[in-house]
Amino acid sequence: MVVLFHRKNQLCMTSKKKAIKKKAVPKRKPSYSRIKEQPAIRIIVEVVVRNETSGDNSNINFTGHKILNTVADAIEAVKPYEFVIKIKKISNIIIRRIDIENATLYFDDLKDDPVDPTFWLSKTSSKVLGSTFLLSVEATGDTFTSTTFNLTCDDKKVFDTDQNIDIKSNGRGLYLNKQVALP
Amino acid sequence: MRKYQLIILACLLASQSLLAQGLTQNAEGQSSILFKGNSLSFDIGKTEIAFGMNNLDQIPSTKTKKANNYFIKGLSIKAGSEEGIGNLFSNGDLVPNSSLRVFAGLSFSNLVDENHNNRLDEIKKEKEKYQSKFEMNLIDTLLAIVEDETVIVIDSNIKKRVITELNEHIKIRIKSTKDFRTFLSKYVTNDATTALALREIIKRVKELEKEYETSKEKYDSLIELESKRSIENPYWKLLLFGYGGINAMSFKRFDSISITNPAGSFIDEDQRGGHFGIGFNYQRGRFKFGVIYDYFSTNNFNYLTKKEYTLRQTTTAGSQSLIQEKKVTAYAGKFGKVEINRLNIDVAVAFKIDKEANNYLLVNPYLRGNFYSRDTSLIPNTFNIGTGFYLFKKSGKFLGGIYVELPDVDNTIEKKKKPEDQNIRPAMKRLTLGIVAKMSLKSILSKQ
C-alpha cells in the first residue's frame, strides 16, 4: 500500500484498477485579515492498494476508504487536551455540573479517586484552540460549606493552589473562570 | 464479650480520621432531620455507638430532572449502655441497649434546572459552531503564515527544512495556537533570518489568537451570565418518608425481696420494642426543618430507680465461715410495657461566624414530645425542649457542639409523685447542658 500526499485541487484515491473520487475537502478561506489572497491549499491522499497474493481487488474500495479517512483525520484535526479534575468530597456538597471548555461533566461522572477515596476524580477531553479555556463548576449543598478542587491538562497542573467552591447562604455555589490559562 | 466488642469498636473509631457532617441531636441522641451518607458515631456522654447509612447522596445523573425526585432509603443501628461510660469499662454489669431503624421515602428538590442545562448546552453549541469554523481555517491560516513569513529566510535549504518542520507540527500535532507558539519559541536555529521569521510568526499567531479569544469571549460571557443567574435561585429540598424499627434492651430488675432465695430477688429483663411513623424534612437555603411522628411500643425503663445491691453468701463449715460478696446493679420501681406516640420537631439554621465564613454555626432548636401514653402511671405525657449549638469548619469538619435542654417542661413527672417526694423547680434550675461529640467515618459506600 502506498499513501501519497499531493497538493492538488481534489482529494482522491487510486488503485491499480481505477481511481475513486473521495470526499472533497471543504473550501477554506482564511479569516485572518492579514493573510494575502493566495490559492487555497488542498491535500490529496492517493492510496494504491495491491492485493499481492490473489490479485483480487474487490475489497479495494472499502480498504482504501478506511485508510483515507484515517489519514485525513490524522493530519487535519486539532488535537484535544486531556483534562482530569479532582474534587475534595464534602458530605453535603453535590457537584451539579462541570464545564471545561466544550466538555460537560455531571455528578454521576465523578468517581472515587482510586489513590485517595476522599476525592472525586473525573476525566474528559476538549479542544482548546487558543491559549485559555472556560472552567465552570456548579455545586449545591449545605450553606457555608466549601470544597476545593484542582485540574490537570495533559498531566500538567492548571492551578498552583487548589481552588475553592463556596456554598452561599442560598445553598448554591459556583466557580467560574472564563480565561483559565493553558499550563 | 459484648463489652470487649464495644471497646474494640470504640478504639477503631478513635483511630479514624474525622469527616464531619451536619448533625442535630438532643440529649437522647434523636433528631428528626436526616443526614446524608454513612456515619459511625460515638457519643461520649451516652456510651453509645451508632452506625447509619443511606442513599441521600447517591443522586441520579444531574444531567436530567431525575436527580430532583428519587427514592430514598437508609438504616441506622445503635448500640450502647444505659449505664454510662464508667460502667462500660468497669467490672459492673453492662446494660446493653440496641436499636435498628430503617426508612424509605421520596426526595424532591430543585437541584437540577433542566432549562438551565438546556440553555447552557445551546450556548455551547453556538460556541462550538464558531470554534469549528475557526478550527477549519486554523491549519490553513497557520500554514499560510509560515509560508508568508519564511520568505525572509535566505538559505533555501534551511528555509525548506524550517517550512517542513513547522508544517508537520501544524498538520499532525497541533493542539492550540498556544501550543504552536510554545513549539516556535523552543525551535532551535542559528540562522538569524530564520530566528527573525520565527519571531514574526509568533507575533502573527498571537494576533490570530487574540482575535479568536475576543470572539470566543462573547459566548463565555453568555455562559457566565446564565450560570450566575442559575445560582441565584435558592436551593430547596423536601424529603417525605416513613420509618420503622425495633429495639432491644436487657437489664437486671429488682422485683421484691425473696426471703428464701435473696439472689432470686432480681429478674433479668429482656425487653423488645418497636416503632413506626412518618416524617418530612424541608431545607431551603440556610434553613432546615424536620418533623417526625410515630407510634412507639416501649417500657418505662427510664423511670426506674437505679440501685446498687450487695449480695452476701455465707458458707459455714465448723468454726469457719466463708463470706462471698457480689455487687448487683439493678433497677427498682413499677415496671411495665407501654405504648406511646412521639413527636419530634427540629429546626436547624446556619450562621456565618466570621467574615470569611471559615467557620459556621448550626443552631438547632428542637422539641421532643411523648403523647397519648396508654398508661400514664408508667410513662406520663411529657415534652422536652432544647437547643443545640454546633460549630463547623467550612470544609465540613465538626469542631464541637453543646446542647441545652429543658426536660419535662411542665413538671408532669414530679407532679405524679407523692406530694412529699415532689421536687418541682423552676425551668431555669432544671436545665441540662451537654456536649455532643460525633465522629463520622469515611464513606463505606461510594460517592461521599
XYZ file of C-alpha atoms in Angstrom:
631
model
C 0.000 0.000 0.000
C 1.317 3.382 -0.900
C -0.022 6.589 0.512
C 1.000 9.700 -1.279
C 0.281 13.302 -0.396
C -0.035 15.921 -3.076
C -1.300 19.446 -3.170
C -3.926 19.467 -5.862
C -7.459 20.544 -6.218
C -9.089 17.363 -5.061
C -8.744 14.527 -2.659
C -8.709 11.174 -4.424
C -7.697 7.588 -4.130
C -6.315 5.486 -6.934
C -5.994 1.776 -7.110
C -4.444 -0.474 -9.668
C -7.780 -0.643 -11.472
C -9.267 2.763 -11.059
C -9.140 5.988 -9.234
C -12.099 6.707 -6.983
C -13.028 10.252 -6.188
C -13.420 10.693 -2.460
C -14.812 13.478 -0.368
C -13.591 16.903 -1.233
C -12.002 18.987 1.452
C -14.279 21.924 2.261
C -13.112 25.185 0.821
C -11.264 27.161 3.419
C -10.898 30.865 3.276
C -8.518 32.132 5.922
C -10.435 34.599 8.024
C -7.261 36.213 9.177
C -7.321 39.614 7.623
C -3.593 39.978 7.168
C -3.233 36.916 5.028
C -2.865 37.840 1.427
C -5.085 36.263 -1.170
C -3.468 33.068 -2.314
C -4.539 29.817 -3.876
C -6.257 27.536 -1.396
C -4.118 24.710 -0.129
C -5.535 21.301 -0.822
C -4.331 17.950 0.297
C -4.551 14.923 -1.917
C -4.290 11.474 -0.500
C -3.524 8.944 -3.155
C -3.909 5.396 -1.999
C -2.723 2.477 -4.038
C -3.765 -0.892 -2.692
C -2.317 -4.022 -4.197
C -3.532 -7.419 -3.270
C -0.261 -9.236 -3.859
C -1.432 -12.773 -3.234
C -4.649 -13.211 -5.195
C -4.734 -10.248 -7.413
C -8.312 -9.765 -6.304
C -9.090 -6.127 -5.821
C -12.692 -6.500 -4.757
C -12.116 -5.003 -1.333
C -10.072 -2.110 -2.544
C -12.849 0.420 -2.184
C -13.564 -0.427 1.436
C -9.912 -0.641 2.492
C -8.981 2.436 0.622
C -11.880 4.398 2.059
C -10.946 3.392 5.585
C -7.316 4.284 5.168
C -8.236 7.520 3.516
C -10.456 8.610 6.374
C -7.902 7.668 9.000
C -5.165 9.530 7.245
C -7.327 12.555 6.628
C -8.399 12.636 10.259
C -4.861 12.272 11.488
C -3.498 15.140 9.526
C -6.071 17.882 9.640
C -7.657 17.925 13.050
C -6.590 19.968 16.034
C -5.874 17.518 18.849
C -7.888 17.743 22.086
C -6.405 18.195 25.542
C -6.976 15.604 28.249
C -8.346 17.069 31.485
C -8.543 15.429 34.897
C -10.470 17.186 37.644
C -10.018 16.178 41.276
C -12.524 17.465 43.837
C -12.430 17.060 47.612
C -15.516 15.205 48.845
C -17.578 17.097 51.360
C -20.542 15.069 52.500
C -23.198 17.715 51.999
C -21.963 19.131 48.717
C -23.232 17.883 45.363
C -21.395 18.848 42.198
C -24.196 19.648 39.811
C -22.304 20.332 36.601
C -18.757 20.945 35.383
C -17.920 22.662 32.118
C -14.369 22.515 30.815
C -14.396 24.462 27.535
C -16.643 22.229 25.392
C -16.787 19.202 27.667
C -19.515 18.787 30.291
C -19.477 16.508 33.331
C -22.311 15.680 35.724
C -22.441 14.323 39.277
C -22.533 10.703 38.151
C -19.376 11.220 36.067
C -17.423 11.749 39.277
C -15.805 8.567 40.526
C -13.861 7.785 43.661
C -10.186 8.594 43.278
C -8.510 5.152 43.476
C -5.499 6.705 45.221
C -7.476 8.688 47.790
C -11.221 7.958 48.056
C -11.793 11.226 49.899
C -11.596 12.818 46.441
C -13.711 12.556 43.332
C -11.962 12.180 40.040
C -13.184 12.632 36.509
C -11.504 12.628 33.122
C -12.597 14.327 29.956
C -11.152 15.815 26.807
C -11.821 19.015 24.946
C -10.279 21.034 22.173
C -8.834 24.361 23.250
C -7.930 26.341 20.171
C -6.434 29.462 21.720
C -4.498 29.898 24.930
C -7.296 29.942 27.526
C -10.351 27.883 28.290
C -13.572 28.245 30.243
C -13.936 26.385 33.533
C -17.178 26.340 35.465
C -18.139 24.167 38.460
C -21.688 24.400 39.819
C -22.370 22.981 43.269
C -25.245 22.690 45.698
C -25.182 21.871 49.383
C -25.268 22.993 52.956
C -24.902 26.708 53.454
C -21.389 27.995 54.195
C -19.658 24.714 53.438
C -16.850 24.690 50.941
C -14.804 22.294 48.879
C -11.629 22.511 46.843
C -10.511 21.166 43.504
C -7.629 21.119 41.087
C -7.290 20.324 37.430
C -4.640 18.834 35.198
C -4.375 19.407 31.483
C -2.315 16.779 29.660
C -0.862 15.807 33.058
C 0.228 19.369 33.838
C -1.279 21.121 36.855
C -3.511 24.023 35.831
C -3.579 25.802 39.223
C -0.656 26.140 41.630
C -3.053 26.127 44.573
C -6.371 24.336 44.940
C -9.412 26.422 44.002
C -12.408 26.870 46.314
C -16.092 26.349 45.665
C -18.073 28.035 48.422
C -21.726 27.309 49.057
C -23.517 30.577 49.682
C -26.421 31.250 52.040
C -28.940 30.112 49.423
C -27.367 26.673 49.160
C -25.736 27.249 45.753
C -22.110 27.639 44.804
C -20.278 28.468 41.588
C -16.679 28.562 40.468
C -16.359 30.267 37.122
C -13.258 31.384 35.274
C -13.665 32.287 31.622
C -9.969 32.510 30.936
C -8.026 29.764 32.577
C -4.593 29.743 31.003
C -3.363 26.515 29.457
C -0.428 25.263 31.514
C -17.795 -10.494 75.471
C -20.142 -7.754 74.293
C -18.221 -5.298 76.445
C -14.960 -6.119 74.635
C -16.638 -5.798 71.262
C -17.806 -2.322 72.187
C -14.334 -1.380 73.433
C -12.718 -2.580 70.193
C -15.270 -0.632 68.165
C -14.622 2.488 70.220
C -10.852 2.128 69.683
C -11.363 1.686 65.951
C -13.429 4.833 65.902
C -10.819 6.852 67.679
C -8.228 5.874 65.076
C -10.292 7.070 62.124
C -9.853 10.455 60.580
C -12.693 12.807 61.221
C -15.056 13.676 58.436
C -17.826 15.640 59.930
C -21.262 16.084 58.597
C -24.228 18.053 59.746
C -25.871 16.729 62.828
C -28.502 17.618 65.269
C -29.002 15.699 68.394
C -30.739 16.101 71.670
C -29.877 14.527 74.995
C -31.342 11.248 73.810
C -29.485 11.273 70.511
C -32.651 11.774 68.498
C -33.178 14.016 65.576
C -35.929 14.427 63.053
C -33.537 15.632 60.365
C -31.997 13.040 58.090
C -28.378 13.463 57.162
C -26.539 12.284 54.107
C -24.165 9.434 53.720
C -22.906 6.919 56.145
C -21.730 7.624 59.599
C -20.496 5.889 62.659
C -20.710 7.895 65.813
C -19.548 7.534 69.341
C -21.352 9.616 71.922
C -19.038 10.002 74.890
C -21.760 11.221 77.203
C -24.142 8.408 76.376
C -21.747 5.468 75.887
C -23.420 4.924 72.629
C -22.173 3.791 69.285
C -24.307 4.371 66.250
C -23.913 3.407 62.613
C -26.015 4.762 59.827
C -26.072 4.582 56.067
C -28.436 5.891 53.468
C -28.609 6.815 49.821
C -29.358 10.505 50.313
C -26.147 11.337 48.475
C -26.484 8.750 45.718
C -28.170 11.048 43.331
C -29.153 10.078 39.786
C -27.377 11.943 36.996
C -27.625 15.699 37.401
C -27.966 15.889 33.623
C -31.725 15.487 33.856
C -34.552 16.260 36.254
C -34.365 12.687 37.583
C -31.908 13.945 40.171
C -34.648 16.143 41.637
C -37.053 13.370 42.541
C -35.824 9.982 43.618
C -36.395 7.166 46.052
C -34.535 7.341 49.364
C -33.764 4.602 51.827
C -31.468 4.022 54.735
C -30.875 2.331 58.032
C -29.245 3.089 61.354
C -28.087 0.791 64.102
C -27.382 1.964 67.610
C -25.799 0.063 70.447
C -24.911 1.341 73.848
C -25.129 1.006 77.564
C -27.712 2.652 79.750
C -25.129 2.595 82.489
C -22.872 5.315 81.164
C -19.260 5.205 80.107
C -17.895 4.338 83.550
C -19.723 1.088 83.715
C -18.893 0.129 80.200
C -15.259 -0.065 81.165
C -15.633 -1.278 84.756
C -16.418 -4.614 86.286
C -20.071 -3.756 86.760
C -22.790 -5.457 84.770
C -23.288 -3.993 81.366
C -26.749 -2.899 80.377
C -26.867 -3.171 76.615
C -29.348 -1.260 74.579
C -29.645 -1.590 70.825
C -31.946 -0.460 68.075
C -32.366 -0.842 64.346
C -34.183 1.727 62.292
C -34.952 1.766 58.575
C -36.542 4.463 56.499
C -37.781 4.815 52.941
C -39.363 7.674 51.102
C -39.097 10.206 48.325
C -36.815 13.159 47.816
C -37.962 16.229 45.900
C -35.714 19.197 45.156
C -34.770 21.856 42.644
C -31.197 20.576 42.444
C -31.243 20.403 38.659
C -32.784 23.076 36.496
C -33.165 21.359 33.149
C -33.881 24.667 31.443
C -30.586 25.979 32.740
C -28.786 22.880 31.424
C -30.509 23.284 28.051
C -29.684 26.992 27.845
C -26.032 26.285 28.627
C -25.966 23.496 26.048
C -27.452 25.799 23.430
C -24.855 28.493 24.080
C -22.127 25.873 23.978
C -23.482 24.552 20.689
C -23.265 28.028 19.185
C -19.772 28.400 20.597
C -18.754 25.071 19.098
C -20.095 26.141 15.698
C -17.873 29.196 15.827
C -14.956 27.102 17.042
C -15.380 24.536 14.245
C -15.276 27.322 11.693
C -12.168 28.733 13.294
C -10.616 25.275 13.536
C -11.271 24.605 9.851
C -9.395 27.756 8.917
C -6.745 27.473 11.583
C -4.460 24.943 9.898
C -4.598 26.652 6.518
C -4.089 30.014 8.145
C -1.056 28.859 10.090
C 0.426 27.199 7.004
C -0.106 30.445 5.148
C 1.547 32.465 7.906
C 4.557 30.141 7.843
C 4.842 30.407 4.075
C 4.414 34.160 4.272
C 6.956 34.873 6.961
C 9.646 32.421 5.891
C 10.136 34.411 2.703
C 12.860 36.320 4.516
C 14.934 33.202 5.179
C 17.853 33.458 2.800
C 19.294 29.940 2.850
C 16.986 27.833 0.721
C 17.940 24.555 2.429
C 17.252 25.980 5.883
C 14.032 27.508 4.591
C 12.880 24.185 3.210
C 13.690 22.383 6.436
C 12.004 25.022 8.618
C 8.856 25.032 6.495
C 8.717 21.221 6.504
C 9.104 21.013 10.284
C 6.643 23.773 11.067
C 4.086 22.426 8.610
C 4.446 18.946 10.044
C 3.729 20.271 13.519
C 0.727 22.243 12.274
C -0.745 19.330 10.355
C -0.073 16.481 12.726
C 0.494 17.624 16.291
C -1.117 21.000 16.814
C -3.409 21.346 19.848
C -3.842 25.102 20.081
C -2.287 28.356 18.997
C -0.514 28.484 22.339
C 0.885 25.031 21.733
C 2.207 26.217 18.342
C 3.732 29.335 19.898
C 5.462 27.172 22.520
C 6.796 24.963 19.731
C 8.094 28.011 17.846
C 9.711 29.547 20.908
C 11.578 26.292 21.551
C 12.688 25.924 17.931
C 16.473 25.988 17.859
C 18.150 27.798 14.978
C 21.479 29.517 14.381
C 20.281 31.300 11.318
C 19.439 34.957 12.022
C 16.850 35.235 9.259
C 15.091 32.106 10.478
C 15.033 33.495 14.041
C 13.528 36.702 12.709
C 10.947 34.762 10.721
C 10.023 32.715 13.790
C 9.539 35.894 15.847
C 7.282 37.289 13.151
C 5.297 34.052 13.025
C 4.853 34.125 16.821
C 3.680 37.718 16.590
C 1.112 36.899 13.936
C -0.069 33.774 15.762
C -0.570 35.894 18.880
C -2.695 38.317 16.899
C -4.699 35.428 15.470
C -5.117 34.058 18.983
C -6.276 37.424 20.295
C -8.841 37.649 17.529
C -10.117 34.186 18.432
C -10.183 34.800 22.187
C -12.092 38.050 21.699
C -14.726 36.331 19.575
C -14.980 33.411 21.986
C -15.428 35.808 24.902
C -18.991 36.693 23.875
C -20.058 33.032 24.198
C -18.239 32.616 27.500
C -19.893 35.761 28.821
C -23.289 34.287 27.973
C -22.332 31.113 29.844
C -21.214 33.209 32.812
C -24.452 35.176 32.789
C -26.571 32.036 32.628
C -24.579 30.296 35.393
C -24.779 33.314 37.706
C -28.479 33.657 37.074
C -28.979 29.993 37.856
C -27.291 30.077 41.264
C -29.472 32.964 42.395
C -32.343 30.527 42.655
C -32.277 29.225 46.279
C -31.836 25.502 46.702
C -34.694 23.640 48.372
C -35.299 20.003 49.173
C -38.239 18.111 50.602
C -37.997 14.576 51.946
C -41.126 12.602 52.741
C -40.502 9.310 54.444
C -41.882 6.513 56.528
C -39.766 4.651 59.000
C -39.848 1.843 61.473
C -37.588 -0.128 63.688
C -37.080 -2.464 66.551
C -35.168 -2.034 69.757
C -34.000 -4.357 72.451
C -32.660 -3.886 75.929
C -31.515 -6.128 78.736
C -31.126 -5.159 82.350
C -31.482 -6.567 85.837
C -34.622 -5.510 87.661
C -35.190 -5.673 91.390
C -38.597 -7.236 91.840
C -39.153 -7.867 95.559
C -37.054 -9.398 98.320
C -37.172 -13.152 98.178
C -36.768 -14.362 101.742
C -35.953 -17.933 100.779
C -33.523 -17.005 97.985
C -32.252 -13.372 98.041
C -30.455 -13.890 94.709
C -33.864 -14.574 93.215
C -34.986 -11.014 94.051
C -33.607 -9.933 90.690
C -35.172 -10.579 87.335
C -33.203 -10.461 84.109
C -35.413 -8.391 81.895
C -35.016 -8.838 78.160
C -37.305 -6.302 76.575
C -38.205 -5.833 72.934
C -39.963 -2.851 71.441
C -40.704 -1.290 68.112
C -41.826 1.836 66.388
C -43.110 3.097 63.061
C -44.022 6.519 61.854
C -43.855 9.191 59.194
C -41.854 12.338 58.784
C -40.695 15.078 56.499
C -37.629 17.276 56.130
C -37.601 20.574 54.327
C -34.455 22.504 53.505
C -34.289 25.906 51.911
C -31.038 27.803 51.822
C -29.694 28.001 55.342
C -32.867 26.641 56.986
C -33.722 23.035 57.715
C -36.949 21.877 59.240
C -37.753 18.334 60.288
C -40.786 16.641 61.828
C -41.405 13.000 62.735
C -44.437 11.466 64.345
C -44.556 7.833 65.356
C -46.101 5.042 67.370
C -43.670 3.552 69.900
C -44.031 0.345 71.832
C -41.623 0.634 74.753
C -41.281 0.288 78.519
C -40.713 2.649 81.395
C -37.049 1.749 81.988
C -36.103 5.435 82.076
C -38.364 5.967 85.071
C -36.916 3.155 87.188
C -34.501 3.922 90.007
C -31.020 2.577 89.652
C -29.737 0.918 92.815
C -26.589 -0.904 93.917
C -27.183 -4.090 95.889
C -24.689 -6.303 97.682
C -25.473 -9.978 97.713
C -23.677 -11.786 100.528
C -23.412 -15.532 100.665
C -22.058 -17.143 103.850
C -20.861 -20.721 103.894
C -20.130 -22.102 107.384
C -18.036 -25.168 107.953
C -17.293 -25.985 111.561
C -15.781 -22.986 113.276
C -15.043 -21.250 109.943
C -17.295 -19.290 107.658
C -16.679 -18.012 104.124
C -18.437 -14.850 103.076
C -18.806 -14.105 99.334
C -19.917 -10.667 98.212
C -21.301 -9.738 94.850
C -22.358 -6.286 93.763
C -25.508 -6.165 91.722
C -26.743 -3.145 89.816
C -30.470 -3.342 89.375
C -33.406 -1.098 88.617
C -36.280 -0.790 91.030
C -39.803 0.519 90.655
C -43.071 -0.232 88.976
C -42.198 -1.652 85.588
C -44.226 -2.463 82.540
C -44.595 -2.184 78.792
C -46.403 0.815 77.421
C -47.328 2.281 74.079
C -46.935 5.964 73.336
C -46.887 8.359 70.413
C -43.909 10.614 69.848
C -43.458 13.914 68.081
C -40.010 15.332 67.302
C -39.541 18.719 65.700
C -36.187 20.201 64.673
C -35.172 23.455 63.115
C -31.562 23.985 62.047
C -30.250 27.335 60.910
C -26.690 28.015 59.740
C -24.921 31.252 60.665
C -21.640 32.680 59.448
C -19.474 33.483 62.438
C -16.563 35.202 60.745
C -16.232 37.498 57.788
C -14.528 34.963 55.536
C -17.005 32.266 56.614
C -14.179 29.922 57.561
C -16.395 28.558 60.322
C -20.117 28.433 60.723
C -22.549 27.728 63.496
C -25.575 25.495 63.241
C -28.250 26.427 65.753
C -30.818 23.707 66.315
C -33.867 24.377 68.461
C -35.886 21.206 68.990
C -38.889 19.676 70.692
C -39.272 16.067 71.824
C -42.714 15.035 72.959
C -44.432 11.904 74.267
C -48.182 11.953 73.719
C -51.126 9.625 74.153
C -49.412 7.362 76.656
C -51.583 4.260 77.074
C -50.548 4.110 80.733
C -49.598 7.470 82.202
C -48.658 5.850 85.525
C -45.742 4.184 83.682
C -44.868 6.880 81.139
C -46.518 10.265 81.556
C -47.152 12.596 78.646
C -44.161 14.923 78.632
C -42.260 17.156 76.310
C -38.701 18.466 76.330
C -37.395 21.491 74.541
C -33.801 22.357 73.834
C -31.313 23.989 71.536
C -28.092 22.617 70.131
C -25.154 24.747 69.014
C -22.734 23.059 66.650
C -19.598 24.569 65.232
C -18.273 23.535 61.841
C -15.339 24.458 59.647
C -16.307 25.352 56.103
C -14.626 22.143 54.969
C -17.422 20.403 56.871
C -15.189 19.344 59.755
C -17.132 19.249 63.003
C -15.412 21.248 65.694
C -17.727 20.616 68.625
C -21.185 21.153 69.942
C -23.251 21.699 73.033
C -26.918 21.464 73.770
C -29.125 22.998 76.414
C -32.285 21.108 77.252
C -35.246 21.673 79.495
C -36.656 18.236 80.237
C -40.294 17.706 81.152
C -41.257 21.312 80.610
C -44.455 21.277 82.705
C -43.098 19.039 85.509
C -45.503 16.190 84.742
C -43.212 13.561 86.229
C -42.762 15.417 89.539
C -46.445 16.208 89.771
C -47.232 12.485 89.567
C -45.155 11.746 92.672
C -46.471 11.877 96.206
C -46.554 15.469 97.473
C -43.760 14.771 99.984
C -41.489 13.367 97.206
C -42.170 16.134 94.712
C -39.311 18.396 93.719
C -40.922 20.960 91.484
C -38.328 23.524 90.476
C -38.456 26.441 88.059
C -37.410 25.779 84.471
C -34.057 27.569 84.720
C -32.958 25.307 87.578
C -33.683 22.159 85.629
C -31.704 22.975 82.507
C -29.449 20.234 81.199
C -26.241 21.228 79.467
C -24.475 18.606 77.385
C -21.610 18.172 74.998
C -22.064 16.311 71.761
C -19.141 14.705 70.029
C -19.944 12.943 66.826
C -17.365 11.383 64.616
C -18.160 10.243 61.140
C -16.217 7.590 59.332
C -15.174 7.833 55.741
C -17.791 6.566 53.407
C -18.165 2.847 53.275
C -20.178 3.049 50.126
C -19.411 5.143 47.088
C -19.747 8.854 46.347
C -19.388 10.534 49.702
